[in-house]
Short mmCIF file of C-alpha atoms in Angstrom, two decimals:
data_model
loop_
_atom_site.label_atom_id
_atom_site.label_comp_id
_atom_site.label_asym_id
_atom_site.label_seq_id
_atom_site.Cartn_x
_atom_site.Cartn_y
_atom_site.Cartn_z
CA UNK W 1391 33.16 13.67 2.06
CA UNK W 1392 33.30 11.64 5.56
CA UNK W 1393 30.85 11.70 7.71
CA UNK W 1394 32.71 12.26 10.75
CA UNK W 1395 31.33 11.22 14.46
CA UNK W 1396 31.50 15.63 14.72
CA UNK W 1397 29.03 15.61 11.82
CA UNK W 1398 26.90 13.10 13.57
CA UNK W 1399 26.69 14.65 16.83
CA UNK W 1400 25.85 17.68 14.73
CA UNK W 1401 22.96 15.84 12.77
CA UNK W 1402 21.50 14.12 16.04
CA UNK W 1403 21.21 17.16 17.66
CA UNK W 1404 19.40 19.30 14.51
CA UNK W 1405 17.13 16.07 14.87
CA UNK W 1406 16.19 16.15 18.57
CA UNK W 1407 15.66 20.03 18.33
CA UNK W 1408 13.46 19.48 15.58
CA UNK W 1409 11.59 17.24 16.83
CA UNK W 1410 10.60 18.87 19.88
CA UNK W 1411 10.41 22.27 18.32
CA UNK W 1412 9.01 21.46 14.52
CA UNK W 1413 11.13 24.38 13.44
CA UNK W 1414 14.38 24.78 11.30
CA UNK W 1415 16.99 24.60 13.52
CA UNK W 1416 20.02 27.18 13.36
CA UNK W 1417 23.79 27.01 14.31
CA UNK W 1418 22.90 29.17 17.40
CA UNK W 1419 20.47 26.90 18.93
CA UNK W 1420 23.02 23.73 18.44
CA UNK W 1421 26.15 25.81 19.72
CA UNK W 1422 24.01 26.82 22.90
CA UNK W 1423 23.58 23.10 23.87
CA UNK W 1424 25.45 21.87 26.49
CA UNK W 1425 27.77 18.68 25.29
CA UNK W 1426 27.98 20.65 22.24
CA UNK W 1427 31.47 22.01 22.69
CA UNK W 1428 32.62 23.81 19.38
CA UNK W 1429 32.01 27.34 17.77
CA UNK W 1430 28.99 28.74 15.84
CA UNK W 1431 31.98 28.98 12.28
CA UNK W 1432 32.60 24.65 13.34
CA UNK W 1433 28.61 24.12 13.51
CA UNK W 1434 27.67 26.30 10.35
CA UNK W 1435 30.57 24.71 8.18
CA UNK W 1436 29.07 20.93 9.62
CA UNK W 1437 25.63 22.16 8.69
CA UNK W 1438 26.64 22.51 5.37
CA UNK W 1439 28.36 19.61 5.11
CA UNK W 1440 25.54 17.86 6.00
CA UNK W 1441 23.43 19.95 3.39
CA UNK W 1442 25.79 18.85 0.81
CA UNK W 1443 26.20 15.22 1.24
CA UNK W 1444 22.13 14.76 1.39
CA UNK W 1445 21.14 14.52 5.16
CA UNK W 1446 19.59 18.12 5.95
CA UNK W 1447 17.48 20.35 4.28
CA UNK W 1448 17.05 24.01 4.28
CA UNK W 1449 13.50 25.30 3.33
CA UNK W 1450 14.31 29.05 3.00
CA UNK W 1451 17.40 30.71 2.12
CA UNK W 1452 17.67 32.26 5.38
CA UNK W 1453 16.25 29.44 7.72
CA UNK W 1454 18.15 26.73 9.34
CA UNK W 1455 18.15 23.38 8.48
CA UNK W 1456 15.81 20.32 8.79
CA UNK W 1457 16.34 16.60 8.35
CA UNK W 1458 16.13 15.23 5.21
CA UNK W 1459 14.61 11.40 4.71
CA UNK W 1460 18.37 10.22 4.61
CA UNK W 1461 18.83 12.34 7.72
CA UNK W 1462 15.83 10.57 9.25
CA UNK W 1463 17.21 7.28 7.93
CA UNK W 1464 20.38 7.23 9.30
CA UNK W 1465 19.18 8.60 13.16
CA UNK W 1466 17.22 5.86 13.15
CA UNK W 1467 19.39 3.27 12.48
CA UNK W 1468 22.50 4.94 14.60
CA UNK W 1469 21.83 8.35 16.49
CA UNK W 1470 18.56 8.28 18.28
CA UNK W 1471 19.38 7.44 21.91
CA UNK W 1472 17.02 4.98 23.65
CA UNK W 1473 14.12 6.37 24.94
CA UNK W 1474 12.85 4.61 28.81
CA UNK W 1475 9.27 4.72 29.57
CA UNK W 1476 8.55 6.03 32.55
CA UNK W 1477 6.58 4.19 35.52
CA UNK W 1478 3.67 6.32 35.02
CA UNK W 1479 3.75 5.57 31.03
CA UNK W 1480 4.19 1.57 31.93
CA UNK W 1481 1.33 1.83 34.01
CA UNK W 1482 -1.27 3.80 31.43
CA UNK W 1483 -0.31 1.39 29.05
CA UNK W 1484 -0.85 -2.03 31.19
CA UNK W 1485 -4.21 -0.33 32.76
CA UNK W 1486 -5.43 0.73 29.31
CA UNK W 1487 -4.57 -3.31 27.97
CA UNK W 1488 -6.16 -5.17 31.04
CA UNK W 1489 -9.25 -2.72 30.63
CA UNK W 1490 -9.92 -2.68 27.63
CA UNK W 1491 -8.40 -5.95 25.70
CA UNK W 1492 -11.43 -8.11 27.37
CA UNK W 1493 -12.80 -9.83 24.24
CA UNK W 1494 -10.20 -10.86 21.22
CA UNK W 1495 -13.08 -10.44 18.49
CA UNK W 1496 -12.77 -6.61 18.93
CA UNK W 1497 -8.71 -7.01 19.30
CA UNK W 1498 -8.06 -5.07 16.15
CA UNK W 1499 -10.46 -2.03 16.56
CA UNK W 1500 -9.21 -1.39 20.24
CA UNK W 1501 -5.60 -1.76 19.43
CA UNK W 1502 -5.65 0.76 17.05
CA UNK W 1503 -7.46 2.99 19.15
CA UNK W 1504 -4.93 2.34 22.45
CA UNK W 1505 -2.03 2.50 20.06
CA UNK W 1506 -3.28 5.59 19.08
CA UNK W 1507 -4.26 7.26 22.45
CA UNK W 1508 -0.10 6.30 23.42
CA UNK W 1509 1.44 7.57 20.76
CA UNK W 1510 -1.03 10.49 19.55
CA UNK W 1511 -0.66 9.62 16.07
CA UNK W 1512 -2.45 7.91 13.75
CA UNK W 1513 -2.15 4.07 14.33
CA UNK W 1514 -2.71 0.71 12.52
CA UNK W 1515 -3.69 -2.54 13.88
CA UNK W 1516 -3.58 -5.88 12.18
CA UNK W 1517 -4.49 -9.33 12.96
CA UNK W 1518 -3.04 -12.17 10.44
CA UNK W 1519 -2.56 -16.24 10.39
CA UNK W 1520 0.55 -16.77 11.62
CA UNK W 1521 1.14 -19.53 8.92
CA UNK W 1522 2.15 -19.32 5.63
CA UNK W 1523 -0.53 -19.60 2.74
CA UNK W 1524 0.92 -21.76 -0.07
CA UNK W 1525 -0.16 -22.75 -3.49
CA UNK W 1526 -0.93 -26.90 -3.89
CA UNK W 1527 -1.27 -26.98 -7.49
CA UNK W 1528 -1.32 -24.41 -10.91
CA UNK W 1529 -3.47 -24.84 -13.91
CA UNK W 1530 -3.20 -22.66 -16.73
CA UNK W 1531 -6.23 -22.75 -19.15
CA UNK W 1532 -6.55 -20.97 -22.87
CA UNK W 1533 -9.66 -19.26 -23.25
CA UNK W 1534 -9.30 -17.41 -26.93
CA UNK W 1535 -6.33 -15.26 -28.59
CA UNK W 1536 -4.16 -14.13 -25.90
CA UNK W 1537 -6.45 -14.73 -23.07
CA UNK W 1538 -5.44 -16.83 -19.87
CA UNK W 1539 -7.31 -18.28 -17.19
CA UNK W 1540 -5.14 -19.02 -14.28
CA UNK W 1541 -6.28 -21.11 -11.56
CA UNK W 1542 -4.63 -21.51 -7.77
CA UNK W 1543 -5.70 -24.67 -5.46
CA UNK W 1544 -4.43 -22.98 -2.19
CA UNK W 1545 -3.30 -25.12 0.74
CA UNK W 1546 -6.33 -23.90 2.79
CA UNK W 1547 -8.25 -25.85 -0.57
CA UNK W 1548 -9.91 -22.36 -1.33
CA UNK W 1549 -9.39 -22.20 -5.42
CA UNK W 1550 -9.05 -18.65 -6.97
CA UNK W 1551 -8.78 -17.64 -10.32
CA UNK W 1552 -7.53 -14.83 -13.07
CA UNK W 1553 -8.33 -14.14 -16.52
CA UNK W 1554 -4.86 -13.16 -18.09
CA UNK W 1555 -4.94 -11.00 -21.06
CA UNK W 1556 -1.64 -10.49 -22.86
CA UNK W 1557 -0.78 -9.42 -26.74
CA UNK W 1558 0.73 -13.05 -27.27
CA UNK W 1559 -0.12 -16.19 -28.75
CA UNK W 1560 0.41 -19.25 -27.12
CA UNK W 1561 -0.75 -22.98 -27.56
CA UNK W 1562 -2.30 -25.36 -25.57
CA UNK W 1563 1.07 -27.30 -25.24
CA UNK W 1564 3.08 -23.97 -24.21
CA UNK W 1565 1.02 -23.77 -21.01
CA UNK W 1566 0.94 -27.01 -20.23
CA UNK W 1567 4.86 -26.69 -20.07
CA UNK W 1568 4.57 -23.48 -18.01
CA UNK W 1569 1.89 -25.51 -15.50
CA UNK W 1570 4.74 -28.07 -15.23
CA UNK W 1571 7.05 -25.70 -14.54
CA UNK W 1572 5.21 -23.61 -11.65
CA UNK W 1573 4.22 -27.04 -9.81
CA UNK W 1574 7.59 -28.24 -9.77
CA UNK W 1575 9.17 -24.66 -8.95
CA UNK W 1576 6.74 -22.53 -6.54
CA UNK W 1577 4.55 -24.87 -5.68
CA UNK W 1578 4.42 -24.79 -1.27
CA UNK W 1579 6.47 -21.87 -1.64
CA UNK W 1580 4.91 -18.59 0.68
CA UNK W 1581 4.84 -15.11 -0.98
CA UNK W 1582 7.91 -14.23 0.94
CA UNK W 1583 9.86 -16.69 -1.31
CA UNK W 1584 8.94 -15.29 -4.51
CA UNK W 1585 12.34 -13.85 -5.32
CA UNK W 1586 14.07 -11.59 -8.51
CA UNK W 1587 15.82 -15.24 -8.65
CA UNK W 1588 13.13 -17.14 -8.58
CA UNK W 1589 11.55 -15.11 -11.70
CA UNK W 1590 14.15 -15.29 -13.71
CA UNK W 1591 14.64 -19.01 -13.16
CA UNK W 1592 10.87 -20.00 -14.01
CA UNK W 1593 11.05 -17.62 -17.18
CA UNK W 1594 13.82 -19.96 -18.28
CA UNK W 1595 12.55 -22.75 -18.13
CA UNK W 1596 8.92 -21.54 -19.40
CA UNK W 1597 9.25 -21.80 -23.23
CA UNK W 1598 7.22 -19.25 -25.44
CA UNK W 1599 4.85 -18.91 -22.47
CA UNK W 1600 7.49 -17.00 -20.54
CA UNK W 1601 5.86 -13.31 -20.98
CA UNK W 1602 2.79 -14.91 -18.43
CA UNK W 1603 5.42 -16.06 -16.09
CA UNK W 1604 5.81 -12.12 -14.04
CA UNK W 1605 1.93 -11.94 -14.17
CA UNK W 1606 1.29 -15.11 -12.52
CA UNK W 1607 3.66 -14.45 -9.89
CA UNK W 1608 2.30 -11.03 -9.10
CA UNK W 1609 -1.00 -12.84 -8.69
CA UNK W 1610 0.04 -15.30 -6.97
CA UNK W 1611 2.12 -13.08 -4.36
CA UNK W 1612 -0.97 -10.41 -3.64
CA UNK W 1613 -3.05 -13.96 -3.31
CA UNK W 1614 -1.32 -15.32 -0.79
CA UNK W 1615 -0.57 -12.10 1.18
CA UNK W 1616 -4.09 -11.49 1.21
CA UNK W 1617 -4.70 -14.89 2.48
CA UNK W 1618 -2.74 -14.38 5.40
CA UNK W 1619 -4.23 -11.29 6.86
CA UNK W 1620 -7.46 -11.71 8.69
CA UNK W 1621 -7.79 -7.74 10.18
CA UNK W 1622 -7.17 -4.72 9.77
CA UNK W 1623 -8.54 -1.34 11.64
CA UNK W 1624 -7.09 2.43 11.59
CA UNK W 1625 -7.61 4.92 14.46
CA UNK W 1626 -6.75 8.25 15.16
CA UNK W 1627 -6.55 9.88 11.56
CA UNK W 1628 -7.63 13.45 13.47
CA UNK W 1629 -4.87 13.61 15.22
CA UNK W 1630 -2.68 14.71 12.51
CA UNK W 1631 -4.11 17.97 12.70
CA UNK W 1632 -2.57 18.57 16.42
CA UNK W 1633 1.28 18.59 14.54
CA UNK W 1634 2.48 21.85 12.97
CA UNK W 1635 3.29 19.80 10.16
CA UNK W 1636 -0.46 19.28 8.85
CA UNK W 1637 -1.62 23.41 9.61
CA UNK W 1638 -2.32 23.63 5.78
CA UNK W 1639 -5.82 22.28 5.81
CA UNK W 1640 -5.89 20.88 2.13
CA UNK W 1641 -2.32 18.96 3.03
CA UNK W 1642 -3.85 17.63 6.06
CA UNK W 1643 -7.02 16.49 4.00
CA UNK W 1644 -5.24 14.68 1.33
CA UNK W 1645 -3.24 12.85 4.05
CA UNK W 1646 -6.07 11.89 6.20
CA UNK W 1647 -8.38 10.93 3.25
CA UNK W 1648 -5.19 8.34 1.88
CA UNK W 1649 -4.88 6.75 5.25
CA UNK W 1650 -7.50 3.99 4.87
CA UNK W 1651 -7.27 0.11 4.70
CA UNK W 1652 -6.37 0.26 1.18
CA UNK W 1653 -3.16 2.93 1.26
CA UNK W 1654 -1.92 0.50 4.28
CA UNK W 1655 -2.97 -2.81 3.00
CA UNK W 1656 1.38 -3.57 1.86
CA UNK W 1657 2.45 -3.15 5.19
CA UNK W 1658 1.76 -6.32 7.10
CA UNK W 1659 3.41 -7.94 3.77
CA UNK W 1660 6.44 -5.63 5.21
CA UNK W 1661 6.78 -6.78 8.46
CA UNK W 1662 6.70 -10.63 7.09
CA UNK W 1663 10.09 -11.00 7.73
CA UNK W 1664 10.84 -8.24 10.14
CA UNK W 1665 12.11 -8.80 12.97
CA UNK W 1666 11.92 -6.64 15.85
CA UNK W 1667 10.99 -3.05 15.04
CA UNK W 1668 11.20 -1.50 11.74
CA UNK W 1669 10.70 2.03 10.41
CA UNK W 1670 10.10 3.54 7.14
CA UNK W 1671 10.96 7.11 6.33
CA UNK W 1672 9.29 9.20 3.73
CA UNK W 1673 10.38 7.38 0.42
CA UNK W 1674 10.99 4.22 2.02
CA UNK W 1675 6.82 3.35 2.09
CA UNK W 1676 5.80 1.55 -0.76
CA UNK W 1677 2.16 3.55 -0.87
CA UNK W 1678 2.45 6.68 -3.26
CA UNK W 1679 0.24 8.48 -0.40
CA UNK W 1680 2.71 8.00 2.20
CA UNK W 1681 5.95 9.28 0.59
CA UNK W 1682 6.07 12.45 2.54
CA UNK W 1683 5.11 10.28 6.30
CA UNK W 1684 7.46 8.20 8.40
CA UNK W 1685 5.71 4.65 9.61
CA UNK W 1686 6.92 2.63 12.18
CA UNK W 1687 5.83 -1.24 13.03
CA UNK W 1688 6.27 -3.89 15.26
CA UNK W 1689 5.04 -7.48 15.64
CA UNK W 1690 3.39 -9.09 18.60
CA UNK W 1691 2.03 -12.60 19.17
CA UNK W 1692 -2.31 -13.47 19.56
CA UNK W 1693 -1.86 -17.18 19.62
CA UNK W 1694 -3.60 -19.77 18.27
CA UNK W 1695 -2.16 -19.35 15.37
CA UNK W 1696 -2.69 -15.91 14.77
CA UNK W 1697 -0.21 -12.59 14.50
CA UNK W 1698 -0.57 -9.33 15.67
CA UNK W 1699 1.10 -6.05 13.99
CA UNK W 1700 1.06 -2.53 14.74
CA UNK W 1701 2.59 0.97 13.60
CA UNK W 1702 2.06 4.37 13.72
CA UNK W 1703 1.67 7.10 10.85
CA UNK W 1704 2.95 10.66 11.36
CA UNK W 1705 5.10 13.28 10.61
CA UNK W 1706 8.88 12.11 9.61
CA UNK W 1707 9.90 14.68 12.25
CA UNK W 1708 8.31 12.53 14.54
CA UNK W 1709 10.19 11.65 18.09
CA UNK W 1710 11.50 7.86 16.85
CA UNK W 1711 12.67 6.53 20.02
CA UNK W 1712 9.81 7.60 22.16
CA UNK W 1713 6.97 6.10 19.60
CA UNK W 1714 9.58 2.82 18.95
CA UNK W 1715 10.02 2.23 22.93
CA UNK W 1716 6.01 2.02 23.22
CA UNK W 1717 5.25 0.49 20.73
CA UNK W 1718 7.90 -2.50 21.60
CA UNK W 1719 6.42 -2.24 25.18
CA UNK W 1720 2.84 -2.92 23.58
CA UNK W 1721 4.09 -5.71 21.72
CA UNK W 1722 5.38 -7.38 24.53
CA UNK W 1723 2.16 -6.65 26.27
CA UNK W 1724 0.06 -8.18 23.81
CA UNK W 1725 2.42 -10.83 23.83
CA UNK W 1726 2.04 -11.93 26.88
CA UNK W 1727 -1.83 -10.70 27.71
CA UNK W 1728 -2.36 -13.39 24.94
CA UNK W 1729 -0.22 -16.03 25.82
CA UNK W 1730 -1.42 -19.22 26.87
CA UNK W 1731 -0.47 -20.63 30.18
CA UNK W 1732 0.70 -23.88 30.40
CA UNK W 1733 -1.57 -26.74 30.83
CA UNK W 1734 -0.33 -29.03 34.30
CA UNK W 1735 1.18 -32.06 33.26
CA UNK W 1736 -0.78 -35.62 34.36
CA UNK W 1737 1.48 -38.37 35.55
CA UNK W 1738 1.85 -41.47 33.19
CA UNK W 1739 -0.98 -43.04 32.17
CA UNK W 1740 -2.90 -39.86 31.36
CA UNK W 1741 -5.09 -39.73 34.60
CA UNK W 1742 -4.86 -37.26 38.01
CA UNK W 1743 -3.95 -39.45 40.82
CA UNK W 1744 -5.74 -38.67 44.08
CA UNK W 1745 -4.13 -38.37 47.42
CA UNK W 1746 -4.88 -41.67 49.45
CA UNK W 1747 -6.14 -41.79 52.61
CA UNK W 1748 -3.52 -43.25 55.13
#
């Protein structure tokens, strides 16, 4: 079945009523819009088009329709108009940053909470190195029957290690081979580069020691992604409760009680190499908790080294292009609240030259 531009003026408009309304929307309500020009037979057979091929839902036999995650999925990526802040929402936001973004130490609490205040969802705030962590140097070390001690010399010379316990046998000489192998292969290599490709090409060349091979990388990935995030704060977990979505008390609970450090700790590892804004709907979050939530992200520069990130967690009926618009305005904010101004160049010779008297 072809999803026709009809169909997707049909689905962007079920999407934008939703959103505003948080209710299933009908044929009736579309038809009565005003650039929708066709009958309520054309919208009810496009509804159920729609239905069929995977992008609405309907809850109750007799209800209208609501967006599924695919629906979500593909408004974001082609339907959703842009969304313009305001003068009034421009100037909240840069009085709110010059106000309160004084001191950098408390950078990732009061993001969160700004982000939050803007937005009036639950927000995240992050502050990472803005370099790669890389691993210098392996060692693998046998300590008994099918135990494994492996050991990472990091390029910031902190050394970490992992007892490995596996139903194999291996010898001495196997993981020697293996350490050969993972300093000539992923040695200097960031977590980003740990590819499907790159698995299969180590296990190769690893010899009998190839079952450690996915284990060691796994390590060796959350390592240096850990490594490379300094921050992290979450505000504005109440405000759930203000969306029809989160009425049911003991839904709202389970949500609210998931949304800590550790249920968001993957997604500055998912804006690595992002670029620009990015959204995840429903299934799309890696985080079990936050299947049935929409999160979007963006990036934003601290300096110094240092990289800012930060999203928003809410209901995947949530208005897309209003939350992406200000959160890309904070970014570029931050950005440049945080950017250094350039330092006055001396003449040659490395010395200021003072204006001589005539």
């Amino acid at each position: 079945m072809e999803l026709t531009e009809r169909k997707k003026k049909v689905l962007r408009s079920v999407v934008d009523l939703y959103i505003r309304t948080a209710e299933p929307v009908g044929s009736k309500a579309i038809t009565a819009l005003p650039d929708m020009q066709y009958s309520s037979a054309t919208i009810r057979n496009e509804m159920a088009d729609l239905t069929t091929m995977g992008y609405l839902e309907q809850p109750h036999t007799s209800a209208g329709r609501v967006p599924s995650a695919a629906g979500y999925r593909l408004y974001v990526d082609e339907l959703m108009a842009d969304y313009r802040l305001s003068l009034d929402e421009t100037k909240s936001i840069n009085v709110a940053i010059e106000e309160k973004m004084q001191r950098v130490d408390k950078l990732v609490e009061k993001v969160a909470k700004l982000v939050s205040q803007a937005t009036d969802l639950p927000a995240i705030s992050v502050a990472s190195r803005n370099v790669g962590a890389t691993v210098k140097r392996f060692e693998l070390i046998l300590a008994g029957a099918g135990s494994v001690i492996l050991v990472l010399m990091l390029s910031s010379d902190e050394v970490l290690n992992k007892l490995i316990k596996l139903p194999l046998n291996v010898e001495e000489g196997d993981l020697k081979v293996l350490s050969a192998v993972l300093n000539a292969t992923m040695t200097g290599m960031t977590a980003a580069e740990f590819t499907p490709e790159l698995l299969e090409r180590v296990m190769m060349s690893a010899g009998p020691a190839a079952t450690l091979v996915p284990v060691v990388m796994e390590f060796t990935a959350e390592t240096l992604n850990r490594q490379g995030t300094a921050n992290m704060a979450v505000a504005g977990q109440m405000r759930l409760l203000r969306h029809p979505e989160y009425r049911d008390v003991d839904k709202a609970q389970r949500l609210m009680s998931s949304l800590d450090e550790d249920a968001l700790s993957n997604l500055p590892a998912v804006m690595q190499n992002a670029k620009g804004t990015k959204v995840l709907v429903g299934p799309e979050n890696v985080a079990q908790e936050l299947k049935d939530t929409s999160v979007v992200m963006t990036k934003f520069d601290i300096g110094d080294g240092m990289q800012g990130m930060i999203g928003v967690v809410g209901p995947t009926r949530m208005d897309y292009a209003k939350v992406t618009a200000r959160l890309s305005y904070f970014a570029e904010s931050l950005s440049k609240l945080f950017a250094k101004p350039e330092q006055p160049q001396l003449p040659q010779g490395g010395e200021e030259t003072k204006d001589q008297e005539a």
